[in-house]
Amino acid sequence: MLRGEKILSFLLTVLLSSSVLQAQVRSAISLEKGWRFHKGEIPGAESNAIDDTNWEQVVVPHDWAIKDPFDKEIDKQVIAIEQNGEKIPTEKTGRTGSLPYIGVGWYRLVLPEVDVNNKKATLVFDGAMSDAHVYINGRKVGSWAYGYNSFHFDITPYLQDQGHNLLAVRLENKGLSSRWYPGAGIYRPVNLVLSNPSGVRTWGMFVKTPIANEDYARINIRTELEGVRNKNLKVITTITDQSGRIVAQRKGEFDNVQEIVEENIDITKPKRWSPEDPSLYCAKIEIYENGRLLDMDSTRFGIRDVQINAQGGFMLNGKSRKLKGVCLHHDLGPLGAALNKAALRRQLQIMKDMGADAIRTAHNMPSPWQMDLCDELGLMVIAESFDEWKYAKVKNGYNRLYDEWAEKDLVNLIRRHRNHPSIVMWSIGNEVPEQRSANGGRMVKLLQDICHREDPTRLVTVGMDRVDNAITNGFAAVLDVPGLNYRTHLYETAYGKLPQGFILGSETASTVSSRGIYKFPAIEGKEVKYDDGQSSSYDLESCSWSNLPEDDWILQDDKSWVIGEFVWTGFDYLGEPTPYDGYWPSRSSYFGICDLAGLPKDRYYLYKSRWDTVESTLHILPHWTWDGKEGDTIPVYCYSSYPEAELFVNGVSQGKRKKDPLSRLDRYRLRWNEVVYQPGTIKVIAYDAAGEIAESKTVHTASKPTTIYLKADKTILDADGKDLAFVTVEIRDEEGNLCPHADLPLRFEVEGAGIFKAVCNGDATSLEMFHEPKMNAFNGKLVVLVQSVEKSGTIDLKVKGPELNTASIRMMAQ
Ligand code: GAL
């Protein structure tokens, strides 16, 4: 094959991110392999003359900080966290994860050889952390400061016709720039898009569904063009459904086209998008000039109707529903910020399996991959923008960028993401200090107006924590959707004083717990700290500003005008180890419903018992292996979708408990507070609403650890060098009971068509490194990540531990 033909055949096999194969007029090459990386400044590293052969070879997405040791001194902040009500500065360790994200990093890549004659080449970054300066062949192309946003540059004028074109990217992260682990590097995908010089603008398609009822939908497709000289165009617009079937097509002749072509297409009996049935469509536009195909672009979209108002609250496709949402930070635990689709998919699926129907991308702009997955899996999204505006929460945060960048950032966020049916609201901020400033209302209006200008179809919110101030200065009244972070005691006031007629729990709960840790007695407490740096899984501990899950539910159940919630957080994340931000070692959060490895904490089942309306829930806590505690009181809780249950200890009834609407802590949980511990068996028998026995669950005291039990989230992987299997490892006794105190050191080996990628045990106080093939189990469990390589075949993971039988699991890459 000639070189040109090879290039062509390569281009033809490349898929656009929307997974739609494009014809030759437009193609995207994902720039993943072949990157060289250097940590630290090198003056002139953008120059073609620099020798980078000794630089590290990396694959993008890449996080340069995740494989270095945790270090207490990194980004240590002596600070009074105002949002937490602190007045006196104290030393905060682990606030940004104690990983070395600070400093300069250089990336270089020789671009694939492509024929750019009469072509336009656009580089699209889904995100780079942070302050990206992009060079081609030593010449500066442009820069983008905010690490969470997508951006693109036309690099055509910088390319050399023949051969070697060098892309160099300089990134720099400042210390004291974040309240959580931001990650570091080109941590999201980069694509090179080749198109004709004239045609559809990057992110130029906007698909709206102004009518989306059961019987028919109107699809409005507005496409921005650039460089089109001939003003008479023929445009073919095609709508296909999920199976690829054409459901509508329109051929239009346009005279005197300026920069926009707009089409309205009606279809009957649309399949509307919802979390329960996430049906998607694709809109494709082909633009012909004198019979020649000038450009073709496509986007996925969904047909759905979202309304939020005082009459119906939050309504999707005409039906009121309360949002069952979780906030998610962007990191993927042991993978750091480096994006991986399999890891994202697993995270979202775990949330979905709990019954969640929404996420809030707190507090940053989402990645396109995450939004693609939310579209596919059926999760509604609040896509958030900023944690700061002009006033600082951390010295080097977004406050430095606000004046120059806020509008540009919002524009990119919205243009990049506006066709995702999953996104139901934009959020322009989280707990911004402007809530208290005299001009706060004006600032909300400015940013909200930008959102409305860019996207007239969606409403806008802010997560507010200074509710009294925000009511007084007009900030809260201006917002489309008033979002309250915590402050359950102010919901009534806010509802009474604000004009909107509804309240969103934009951030709720912030209950803290460590998976598998139980502290006695089980009592409710604020800012409770223990010597071991862990929080209790009786789910009774929260922060001075936060609350328990039931406090939010009581409001949602008793007040029709509360439109739902976004729990802080679905998964634990790196950084912000409240209440242990002054304790070392501790480097990740305790707020998660799941731990950092994605293993459900008990709280998962509490939310599931309420949110999952398909599957029943019956979960008992704590475990029942308490050597030395014989005769002590060990409360037993049951999180269940059933209204009533009876508890037995070694066959002896401890009585029935029924959910009690008049008691705050017994309204949603079934609790036996006076159980006396004896080794053996606890059993709950659940009764349904008719009083019939519905289900039962048993937990046994474990004996000596002997066995390693492995369970993979999937056993068939794509042989693409990117796919991941998450293997849960449990240490069990001979009878198969989890040994809940077995924190034994385990080792991992992977053979065949895969590699060991990372491991995580969910212990916020662990300083073990995620990428080394050894780790202690935490309360008997951990999760190993196995990655495919680019060949098919079997993959074997072996797990070994002291005095334990070695276990193995076989997976297959194909
Ligand atoms: C909120 C804040 C979050 C996180 C949380 C912890 O006030 O918006 O980013 O800090 O507190 O409870």
PDB file of C-alpha atoms in Angstrom, residues 183-416:
ATOM      1  CA  GLY A 183      -5.161  15.862  38.728  1.00  0.00           C
ATOM      2  CA  ALA A 184      -2.429  17.000  36.384  1.00  0.00           C
ATOM      3  CA  GLY A 185      -1.685  16.673  32.710  1.00  0.00           C
ATOM      4  CA  ILE A 186      -3.560  15.916  29.515  1.00  0.00           C
ATOM      5  CA  TYR A 187      -6.069  13.900  31.481  1.00  0.00           C
ATOM      6  CA  ARG A 188      -8.848  13.851  28.889  1.00  0.00           C
ATOM      7  CA  PRO A 189      -8.784  12.836  25.202  1.00  0.00           C
ATOM      8  CA  VAL A 190      -7.342  14.951  22.408  1.00  0.00           C
ATOM      9  CA  ASN A 191      -8.610  14.628  18.844  1.00  0.00           C
ATOM     10  CA  LEU A 192      -7.325  15.874  15.525  1.00  0.00           C
ATOM     11  CA  VAL A 193     -10.298  16.647  13.301  1.00  0.00           C
ATOM     12  CA  LEU A 194      -9.785  16.933   9.547  1.00  0.00           C
ATOM     13  CA  SER A 195     -12.454  18.609   7.483  1.00  0.00           C
ATOM     14  CA  ASN A 196     -12.888  20.794   4.454  1.00  0.00           C
ATOM     15  CA  PRO A 197     -11.870  24.400   5.021  1.00  0.00           C
ATOM     16  CA  SER A 198     -15.472  25.436   4.572  1.00  0.00           C
ATOM     17  CA  GLY A 199     -18.338  23.718   6.279  1.00  0.00           C
ATOM     18  CA  VAL A 200     -19.727  23.211   9.751  1.00  0.00           C
ATOM     19  CA  ARG A 201     -18.079  25.133  12.564  1.00  0.00           C
ATOM     20  CA  THR A 202     -16.577  23.076  15.413  1.00  0.00           C
ATOM     21  CA  TRP A 203     -19.460  22.289  17.807  1.00  0.00           C
ATOM     22  CA  GLY A 204     -21.639  24.179  15.329  1.00  0.00           C
ATOM     23  CA  MET A 205     -24.696  21.907  15.418  1.00  0.00           C
ATOM     24  CA  PHE A 206     -27.413  22.637  17.934  1.00  0.00           C
ATOM     25  CA  VAL A 207     -30.350  20.247  18.071  1.00  0.00           C
ATOM     26  CA  LYS A 208     -33.397  21.290  20.048  1.00  0.00           C
ATOM     27  CA  THR A 209     -36.712  19.570  20.516  1.00  0.00           C
ATOM     28  CA  PRO A 210     -39.140  22.458  21.090  1.00  0.00           C
ATOM     29  CA  ILE A 211     -42.061  20.037  20.942  1.00  0.00           C
ATOM     30  CA  ALA A 212     -41.535  16.639  22.495  1.00  0.00           C
ATOM     31  CA  ASN A 213     -44.845  15.112  23.369  1.00  0.00           C
ATOM     32  CA  GLU A 214     -45.952  11.513  23.218  1.00  0.00           C
ATOM     33  CA  ASP A 215     -47.484  11.825  19.758  1.00  0.00           C
ATOM     34  CA  TYR A 216     -44.952  13.896  17.932  1.00  0.00           C
ATOM     35  CA  ALA A 217     -41.758  15.822  18.236  1.00  0.00           C
ATOM     36  CA  ARG A 218     -40.385  18.827  16.417  1.00  0.00           C
ATOM     37  CA  ILE A 219     -36.660  18.651  15.937  1.00  0.00           C
ATOM     38  CA  ASN A 220     -34.928  21.938  15.279  1.00  0.00           C
ATOM     39  CA  ILE A 221     -31.412  21.652  13.848  1.00  0.00           C
ATOM     40  CA  ARG A 222     -29.434  24.836  13.677  1.00  0.00           C
ATOM     41  CA  THR A 223     -26.002  24.559  12.139  1.00  0.00           C
ATOM     42  CA  GLU A 224     -23.357  27.244  12.087  1.00  0.00           C
ATOM     43  CA  LEU A 225     -21.154  27.352   9.016  1.00  0.00           C
ATOM     44  CA  GLU A 226     -17.832  28.932   8.308  1.00  0.00           C
ATOM     45  CA  GLY A 227     -15.892  29.737   5.183  1.00  0.00           C
ATOM     46  CA  VAL A 228     -18.813  29.029   2.862  1.00  0.00           C
ATOM     47  CA  ARG A 229     -18.454  31.320  -0.179  1.00  0.00           C
ATOM     48  CA  ASN A 230     -21.133  29.971  -2.463  1.00  0.00           C
ATOM     49  CA  LYS A 231     -24.377  31.087  -0.921  1.00  0.00           C
ATOM     50  CA  ASN A 232     -26.593  28.545  -2.609  1.00  0.00           C
ATOM     51  CA  LEU A 233     -26.429  25.261  -0.831  1.00  0.00           C
ATOM     52  CA  LYS A 234     -28.291  22.046  -0.782  1.00  0.00           C
ATOM     53  CA  VAL A 235     -28.595  20.557   2.678  1.00  0.00           C
ATOM     54  CA  ILE A 236     -29.719  17.053   3.521  1.00  0.00           C
ATOM     55  CA  THR A 237     -30.684  16.498   7.117  1.00  0.00           C
ATOM     56  CA  THR A 238     -31.232  12.950   8.276  1.00  0.00           C
ATOM     57  CA  ILE A 239     -32.549  11.714  11.585  1.00  0.00           C
ATOM     58  CA  THR A 240     -31.828   8.125  12.535  1.00  0.00           C
ATOM     59  CA  ASP A 241     -32.914   6.204  15.572  1.00  0.00           C
ATOM     60  CA  GLN A 242     -30.747   4.072  17.802  1.00  0.00           C
ATOM     61  CA  SER A 243     -30.823   1.125  15.453  1.00  0.00           C
ATOM     62  CA  GLY A 244     -29.610   3.298  12.587  1.00  0.00           C
ATOM     63  CA  ARG A 245     -33.012   3.376  10.872  1.00  0.00           C
ATOM     64  CA  ILE A 246     -33.805   6.625   9.089  1.00  0.00           C
ATOM     65  CA  VAL A 247     -36.871   8.117  10.747  1.00  0.00           C
ATOM     66  CA  ALA A 248     -36.916  11.410   8.863  1.00  0.00           C
ATOM     67  CA  GLN A 249     -35.027  13.154   6.137  1.00  0.00           C
ATOM     68  CA  ARG A 250     -35.274  16.573   4.631  1.00  0.00           C
ATOM     69  CA  LYS A 251     -33.590  17.897   1.530  1.00  0.00           C
ATOM     70  CA  GLY A 252     -33.490  21.664   1.469  1.00  0.00           C
ATOM     71  CA  GLU A 253     -32.242  24.244  -1.017  1.00  0.00           C
ATOM     72  CA  PHE A 254     -30.880  27.317   0.690  1.00  0.00           C
ATOM     73  CA  ASP A 255     -30.329  30.594  -1.126  1.00  0.00           C
ATOM     74  CA  ASN A 256     -28.184  33.279   0.232  1.00  0.00           C
ATOM     75  CA  VAL A 257     -26.845  31.293   3.160  1.00  0.00           C
ATOM     76  CA  GLN A 258     -24.986  33.525   5.558  1.00  0.00           C
ATOM     77  CA  GLU A 259     -23.623  31.570   8.470  1.00  0.00           C
ATOM     78  CA  ILE A 260     -26.512  29.477   9.674  1.00  0.00           C
ATOM     79  CA  VAL A 261     -28.776  26.853   8.204  1.00  0.00           C
ATOM     80  CA  GLU A 262     -31.812  25.853  10.178  1.00  0.00           C
ATOM     81  CA  GLU A 263     -34.255  23.007   9.649  1.00  0.00           C
ATOM     82  CA  ASN A 264     -37.357  21.838  11.477  1.00  0.00           C
ATOM     83  CA  ILE A 265     -38.271  18.216  11.176  1.00  0.00           C
ATOM     84  CA  ASP A 266     -41.334  16.634  12.754  1.00  0.00           C
ATOM     85  CA  ILE A 267     -41.537  12.995  13.645  1.00  0.00           C
ATOM     86  CA  THR A 268     -44.472  11.085  15.011  1.00  0.00           C
ATOM     87  CA  LYS A 269     -44.503   8.787  18.019  1.00  0.00           C
ATOM     88  CA  PRO A 270     -40.973   9.686  19.143  1.00  0.00           C
ATOM     89  CA  LYS A 271     -39.153   7.485  21.628  1.00  0.00           C
ATOM     90  CA  ARG A 272     -38.536  10.021  24.325  1.00  0.00           C
ATOM     91  CA  TRP A 273     -35.342  10.040  26.383  1.00  0.00           C
ATOM     92  CA  SER A 274     -35.627   9.372  30.103  1.00  0.00           C
ATOM     93  CA  PRO A 275     -33.533   7.633  32.762  1.00  0.00           C
ATOM     94  CA  GLU A 276     -35.891   4.663  32.452  1.00  0.00           C
ATOM     95  CA  ASP A 277     -35.664   4.545  28.668  1.00  0.00           C
ATOM     96  CA  PRO A 278     -32.643   6.470  27.393  1.00  0.00           C
ATOM     97  CA  SER A 279     -33.534   6.415  23.711  1.00  0.00           C
ATOM     98  CA  LEU A 280     -31.199   8.353  21.483  1.00  0.00           C
ATOM     99  CA  TYR A 281     -31.332   9.684  17.953  1.00  0.00           C
ATOM    100  CA  CYS A 282     -28.700  10.949  15.589  1.00  0.00           C
ATOM    101  CA  ALA A 283     -28.954  14.074  13.438  1.00  0.00           C
ATOM    102  CA  LYS A 284     -26.728  14.177  10.394  1.00  0.00           C
ATOM    103  CA  ILE A 285     -26.294  17.133   8.130  1.00  0.00           C
ATOM    104  CA  GLU A 286     -24.763  16.962   4.642  1.00  0.00           C
ATOM    105  CA  ILE A 287     -23.966  20.179   2.858  1.00  0.00           C
ATOM    106  CA  TYR A 288     -23.636  20.198  -0.928  1.00  0.00           C
ATOM    107  CA  GLU A 289     -22.253  22.957  -3.072  1.00  0.00           C
ATOM    108  CA  ASN A 290     -22.813  22.534  -6.808  1.00  0.00           C
ATOM    109  CA  GLY A 291     -23.469  18.858  -6.275  1.00  0.00           C
ATOM    110  CA  ARG A 292     -20.223  18.368  -4.341  1.00  0.00           C
ATOM    111  CA  LEU A 293     -20.327  17.231  -0.723  1.00  0.00           C
ATOM    112  CA  LEU A 294     -18.755  20.102   1.172  1.00  0.00           C
ATOM    113  CA  ASP A 295     -19.149  18.836   4.674  1.00  0.00           C
ATOM    114  CA  MET A 296     -21.009  16.405   6.772  1.00  0.00           C
ATOM    115  CA  ASP A 297     -21.402  16.450  10.524  1.00  0.00           C
ATOM    116  CA  SER A 298     -23.538  14.624  12.997  1.00  0.00           C
ATOM    117  CA  THR A 299     -24.520  14.657  16.610  1.00  0.00           C
ATOM    118  CA  ARG A 300     -26.409  12.409  18.907  1.00  0.00           C
ATOM    119  CA  PHE A 301     -29.400  13.881  20.704  1.00  0.00           C
ATOM    120  CA  GLY A 302     -32.489  12.862  22.593  1.00  0.00           C
ATOM    121  CA  ILE A 303     -36.094  13.911  22.438  1.00  0.00           C
ATOM    122  CA  ARG A 304     -37.308  15.008  25.814  1.00  0.00           C
ATOM    123  CA  ASP A 305     -39.089  17.831  27.533  1.00  0.00           C
ATOM    124  CA  VAL A 306     -37.862  19.338  30.791  1.00  0.00           C
ATOM    125  CA  GLN A 307     -39.897  21.891  32.723  1.00  0.00           C
ATOM    126  CA  ILE A 308     -39.277  23.248  36.191  1.00  0.00           C
ATOM    127  CA  ASN A 309     -41.934  25.426  37.741  1.00  0.00           C
ATOM    128  CA  ALA A 310     -43.963  26.076  40.858  1.00  0.00           C
ATOM    129  CA  GLN A 311     -46.921  24.048  39.614  1.00  0.00           C
ATOM    130  CA  GLY A 312     -45.231  20.788  38.717  1.00  0.00           C
ATOM    131  CA  GLY A 313     -41.783  21.058  40.279  1.00  0.00           C
ATOM    132  CA  PHE A 314     -39.262  19.197  38.142  1.00  0.00           C
ATOM    133  CA  MET A 315     -41.013  17.560  35.194  1.00  0.00           C
ATOM    134  CA  LEU A 316     -39.556  15.255  32.597  1.00  0.00           C
ATOM    135  CA  ASN A 317     -41.754  14.487  29.616  1.00  0.00           C
ATOM    136  CA  GLY A 318     -44.718  15.987  31.405  1.00  0.00           C
ATOM    137  CA  LYS A 319     -44.359  13.993  34.613  1.00  0.00           C
ATOM    138  CA  SER A 320     -43.304  15.438  37.945  1.00  0.00           C
ATOM    139  CA  ARG A 321     -40.467  13.616  39.657  1.00  0.00           C
ATOM    140  CA  LYS A 322     -37.989  14.422  42.386  1.00  0.00           C
ATOM    141  CA  LEU A 323     -34.373  14.287  41.340  1.00  0.00           C
ATOM    142  CA  LYS A 324     -32.513  11.380  42.941  1.00  0.00           C
ATOM    143  CA  GLY A 325     -29.047  12.704  42.315  1.00  0.00           C
ATOM    144  CA  VAL A 326     -25.471  12.388  43.504  1.00  0.00           C
ATOM    145  CA  CYS A 327     -22.586  14.814  43.174  1.00  0.00           C
ATOM    146  CA  LEU A 328     -19.457  13.336  41.614  1.00  0.00           C
ATOM    147  CA  HIS A 329     -15.974  14.771  41.550  1.00  0.00           C
ATOM    148  CA  HIS A 330     -14.022  14.120  38.367  1.00  0.00           C
ATOM    149  CA  ASP A 331     -11.257  11.830  39.639  1.00  0.00           C
ATOM    150  CA  LEU A 332     -11.479   8.084  39.247  1.00  0.00           C
ATOM    151  CA  GLY A 333      -9.799   7.132  42.528  1.00  0.00           C
ATOM    152  CA  PRO A 334      -6.789   4.888  41.800  1.00  0.00           C
ATOM    153  CA  LEU A 335      -6.602   6.154  38.201  1.00  0.00           C
ATOM    154  CA  GLY A 336      -6.421   9.750  39.366  1.00  0.00           C
ATOM    155  CA  ALA A 337      -7.922  12.194  36.920  1.00  0.00           C
ATOM    156  CA  ALA A 338      -6.831  10.236  33.830  1.00  0.00           C
ATOM    157  CA  LEU A 339     -10.091   9.531  32.116  1.00  0.00           C
ATOM    158  CA  ASN A 340     -11.046   5.998  31.261  1.00  0.00           C
ATOM    159  CA  LYS A 341     -14.362   5.111  29.724  1.00  0.00           C
ATOM    160  CA  ALA A 342     -14.683   1.710  31.397  1.00  0.00           C
ATOM    161  CA  ALA A 343     -14.043   3.262  34.810  1.00  0.00           C
ATOM    162  CA  LEU A 344     -16.540   6.035  34.166  1.00  0.00           C
ATOM    163  CA  ARG A 345     -19.122   3.573  32.947  1.00  0.00           C
ATOM    164  CA  ARG A 346     -18.690   1.430  36.040  1.00  0.00           C
ATOM    165  CA  GLN A 347     -18.996   4.445  38.332  1.00  0.00           C
ATOM    166  CA  LEU A 348     -22.182   5.626  36.685  1.00  0.00           C
ATOM    167  CA  GLN A 349     -23.648   2.132  36.520  1.00  0.00           C
ATOM    168  CA  ILE A 350     -23.057   1.619  40.252  1.00  0.00           C
ATOM    169  CA  MET A 351     -24.951   4.846  40.891  1.00  0.00           C
ATOM    170  CA  LYS A 352     -27.721   3.785  38.566  1.00  0.00           C
ATOM    171  CA  ASP A 353     -27.989   0.373  40.219  1.00  0.00           C
ATOM    172  CA  MET A 354     -28.577   2.191  43.495  1.00  0.00           C
ATOM    173  CA  GLY A 355     -31.557   3.883  41.889  1.00  0.00           C
ATOM    174  CA  ALA A 356     -29.956   7.290  41.286  1.00  0.00           C
ATOM    175  CA  ASP A 357     -31.346   9.053  38.250  1.00  0.00           C
ATOM    176  CA  ALA A 358     -29.093  12.108  38.168  1.00  0.00           C
ATOM    177  CA  ILE A 359     -25.587  13.416  38.762  1.00  0.00           C
ATOM    178  CA  ARG A 360     -24.108  16.840  39.373  1.00  0.00           C
ATOM    179  CA  THR A 361     -20.611  17.295  37.987  1.00  0.00           C
ATOM    180  CA  ALA A 362     -19.260  18.984  41.063  1.00  0.00           C
ATOM    181  CA  HIS A 363     -17.761  21.462  40.779  1.00  0.00           C
ATOM    182  CA  ASN A 364     -16.465  21.436  37.291  1.00  0.00           C
ATOM    183  CA  MET A 365     -17.187  21.101  33.650  1.00  0.00           C
ATOM    184  CA  PRO A 366     -17.800  17.509  32.653  1.00  0.00           C
ATOM    185  CA  SER A 367     -15.889  15.451  30.130  1.00  0.00           C
ATOM    186  CA  PRO A 368     -17.661  14.614  26.873  1.00  0.00           C
ATOM    187  CA  TRP A 369     -17.185  10.902  27.600  1.00  0.00           C
ATOM    188  CA  GLN A 370     -19.029  11.245  30.879  1.00  0.00           C
ATOM    189  CA  MET A 371     -21.904  13.029  29.187  1.00  0.00           C
ATOM    190  CA  ASP A 372     -22.013  10.401  26.396  1.00  0.00           C
ATOM    191  CA  LEU A 373     -22.344   7.734  29.065  1.00  0.00           C
ATOM    192  CA  CYS A 374     -25.038   9.633  30.947  1.00  0.00           C
ATOM    193  CA  ASP A 375     -26.980   9.870  27.682  1.00  0.00           C
ATOM    194  CA  GLU A 376     -26.613   6.133  27.097  1.00  0.00           C
ATOM    195  CA  LEU A 377     -27.204   4.895  30.625  1.00  0.00           C
ATOM    196  CA  GLY A 378     -29.987   7.328  31.409  1.00  0.00           C
ATOM    197  CA  LEU A 379     -28.730   9.719  34.056  1.00  0.00           C
ATOM    198  CA  MET A 380     -29.870  13.321  34.177  1.00  0.00           C
ATOM    199  CA  VAL A 381     -27.113  15.848  34.714  1.00  0.00           C
ATOM    200  CA  ILE A 382     -26.517  19.222  36.262  1.00  0.00           C
ATOM    201  CA  ALA A 383     -23.399  20.293  34.398  1.00  0.00           C
ATOM    202  CA  GLU A 384     -21.531  22.637  36.692  1.00  0.00           C
ATOM    203  CA  SER A 385     -18.987  25.264  35.771  1.00  0.00           C
ATOM    204  CA  PHE A 386     -17.227  26.953  38.646  1.00  0.00           C
ATOM    205  CA  ASP A 387     -16.358  26.632  42.316  1.00  0.00           C
ATOM    206  CA  GLU A 388     -15.241  30.271  42.379  1.00  0.00           C
ATOM    207  CA  TRP A 389     -16.004  33.437  40.514  1.00  0.00           C
ATOM    208  CA  LYS A 390     -14.118  36.620  41.310  1.00  0.00           C
ATOM    209  CA  TYR A 391     -13.731  36.109  45.024  1.00  0.00           C
ATOM    210  CA  ALA A 392     -11.245  33.534  46.189  1.00  0.00           C
ATOM    211  CA  LYS A 393     -11.852  30.383  48.190  1.00  0.00           C
ATOM    212  CA  VAL A 394      -8.263  29.335  47.546  1.00  0.00           C
ATOM    213  CA  LYS A 395      -5.608  31.884  46.631  1.00  0.00           C
ATOM    214  CA  ASN A 396      -4.868  30.613  43.129  1.00  0.00           C
ATOM    215  CA  GLY A 397      -8.293  29.326  42.221  1.00  0.00           C
ATOM    216  CA  TYR A 398     -10.571  30.445  39.389  1.00  0.00           C
ATOM    217  CA  ASN A 399     -10.677  33.949  40.886  1.00  0.00           C
ATOM    218  CA  ARG A 400      -7.476  34.681  38.914  1.00  0.00           C
ATOM    219  CA  LEU A 401      -9.199  33.783  35.669  1.00  0.00           C
ATOM    220  CA  TYR A 402     -12.720  35.035  36.159  1.00  0.00           C
ATOM    221  CA  ASP A 403     -12.537  38.429  34.451  1.00  0.00           C
ATOM    222  CA  GLU A 404     -10.841  37.200  31.326  1.00  0.00           C
ATOM    223  CA  TRP A 405     -12.272  33.725  31.024  1.00  0.00           C
ATOM    224  CA  ALA A 406     -15.694  33.263  32.622  1.00  0.00           C
ATOM    225  CA  GLU A 407     -17.701  34.047  29.501  1.00  0.00           C
ATOM    226  CA  LYS A 408     -15.374  32.112  27.186  1.00  0.00           C
ATOM    227  CA  ASP A 409     -15.522  29.138  29.528  1.00  0.00           C
ATOM    228  CA  LEU A 410     -19.311  29.127  29.660  1.00  0.00           C
ATOM    229  CA  VAL A 411     -19.542  29.434  25.902  1.00  0.00           C
ATOM    230  CA  ASN A 412     -17.291  26.417  25.377  1.00  0.00           C
ATOM    231  CA  LEU A 413     -19.054  24.377  28.035  1.00  0.00           C
ATOM    232  CA  ILE A 414     -22.434  24.970  26.477  1.00  0.00           C
ATOM    233  CA  ARG A 415     -21.451  24.607  22.837  1.00  0.00           C
ATOM    234  CA  ARG A 416     -19.564  21.418  23.549  1.00  0.00           C
TER     235      ARG A 416
END
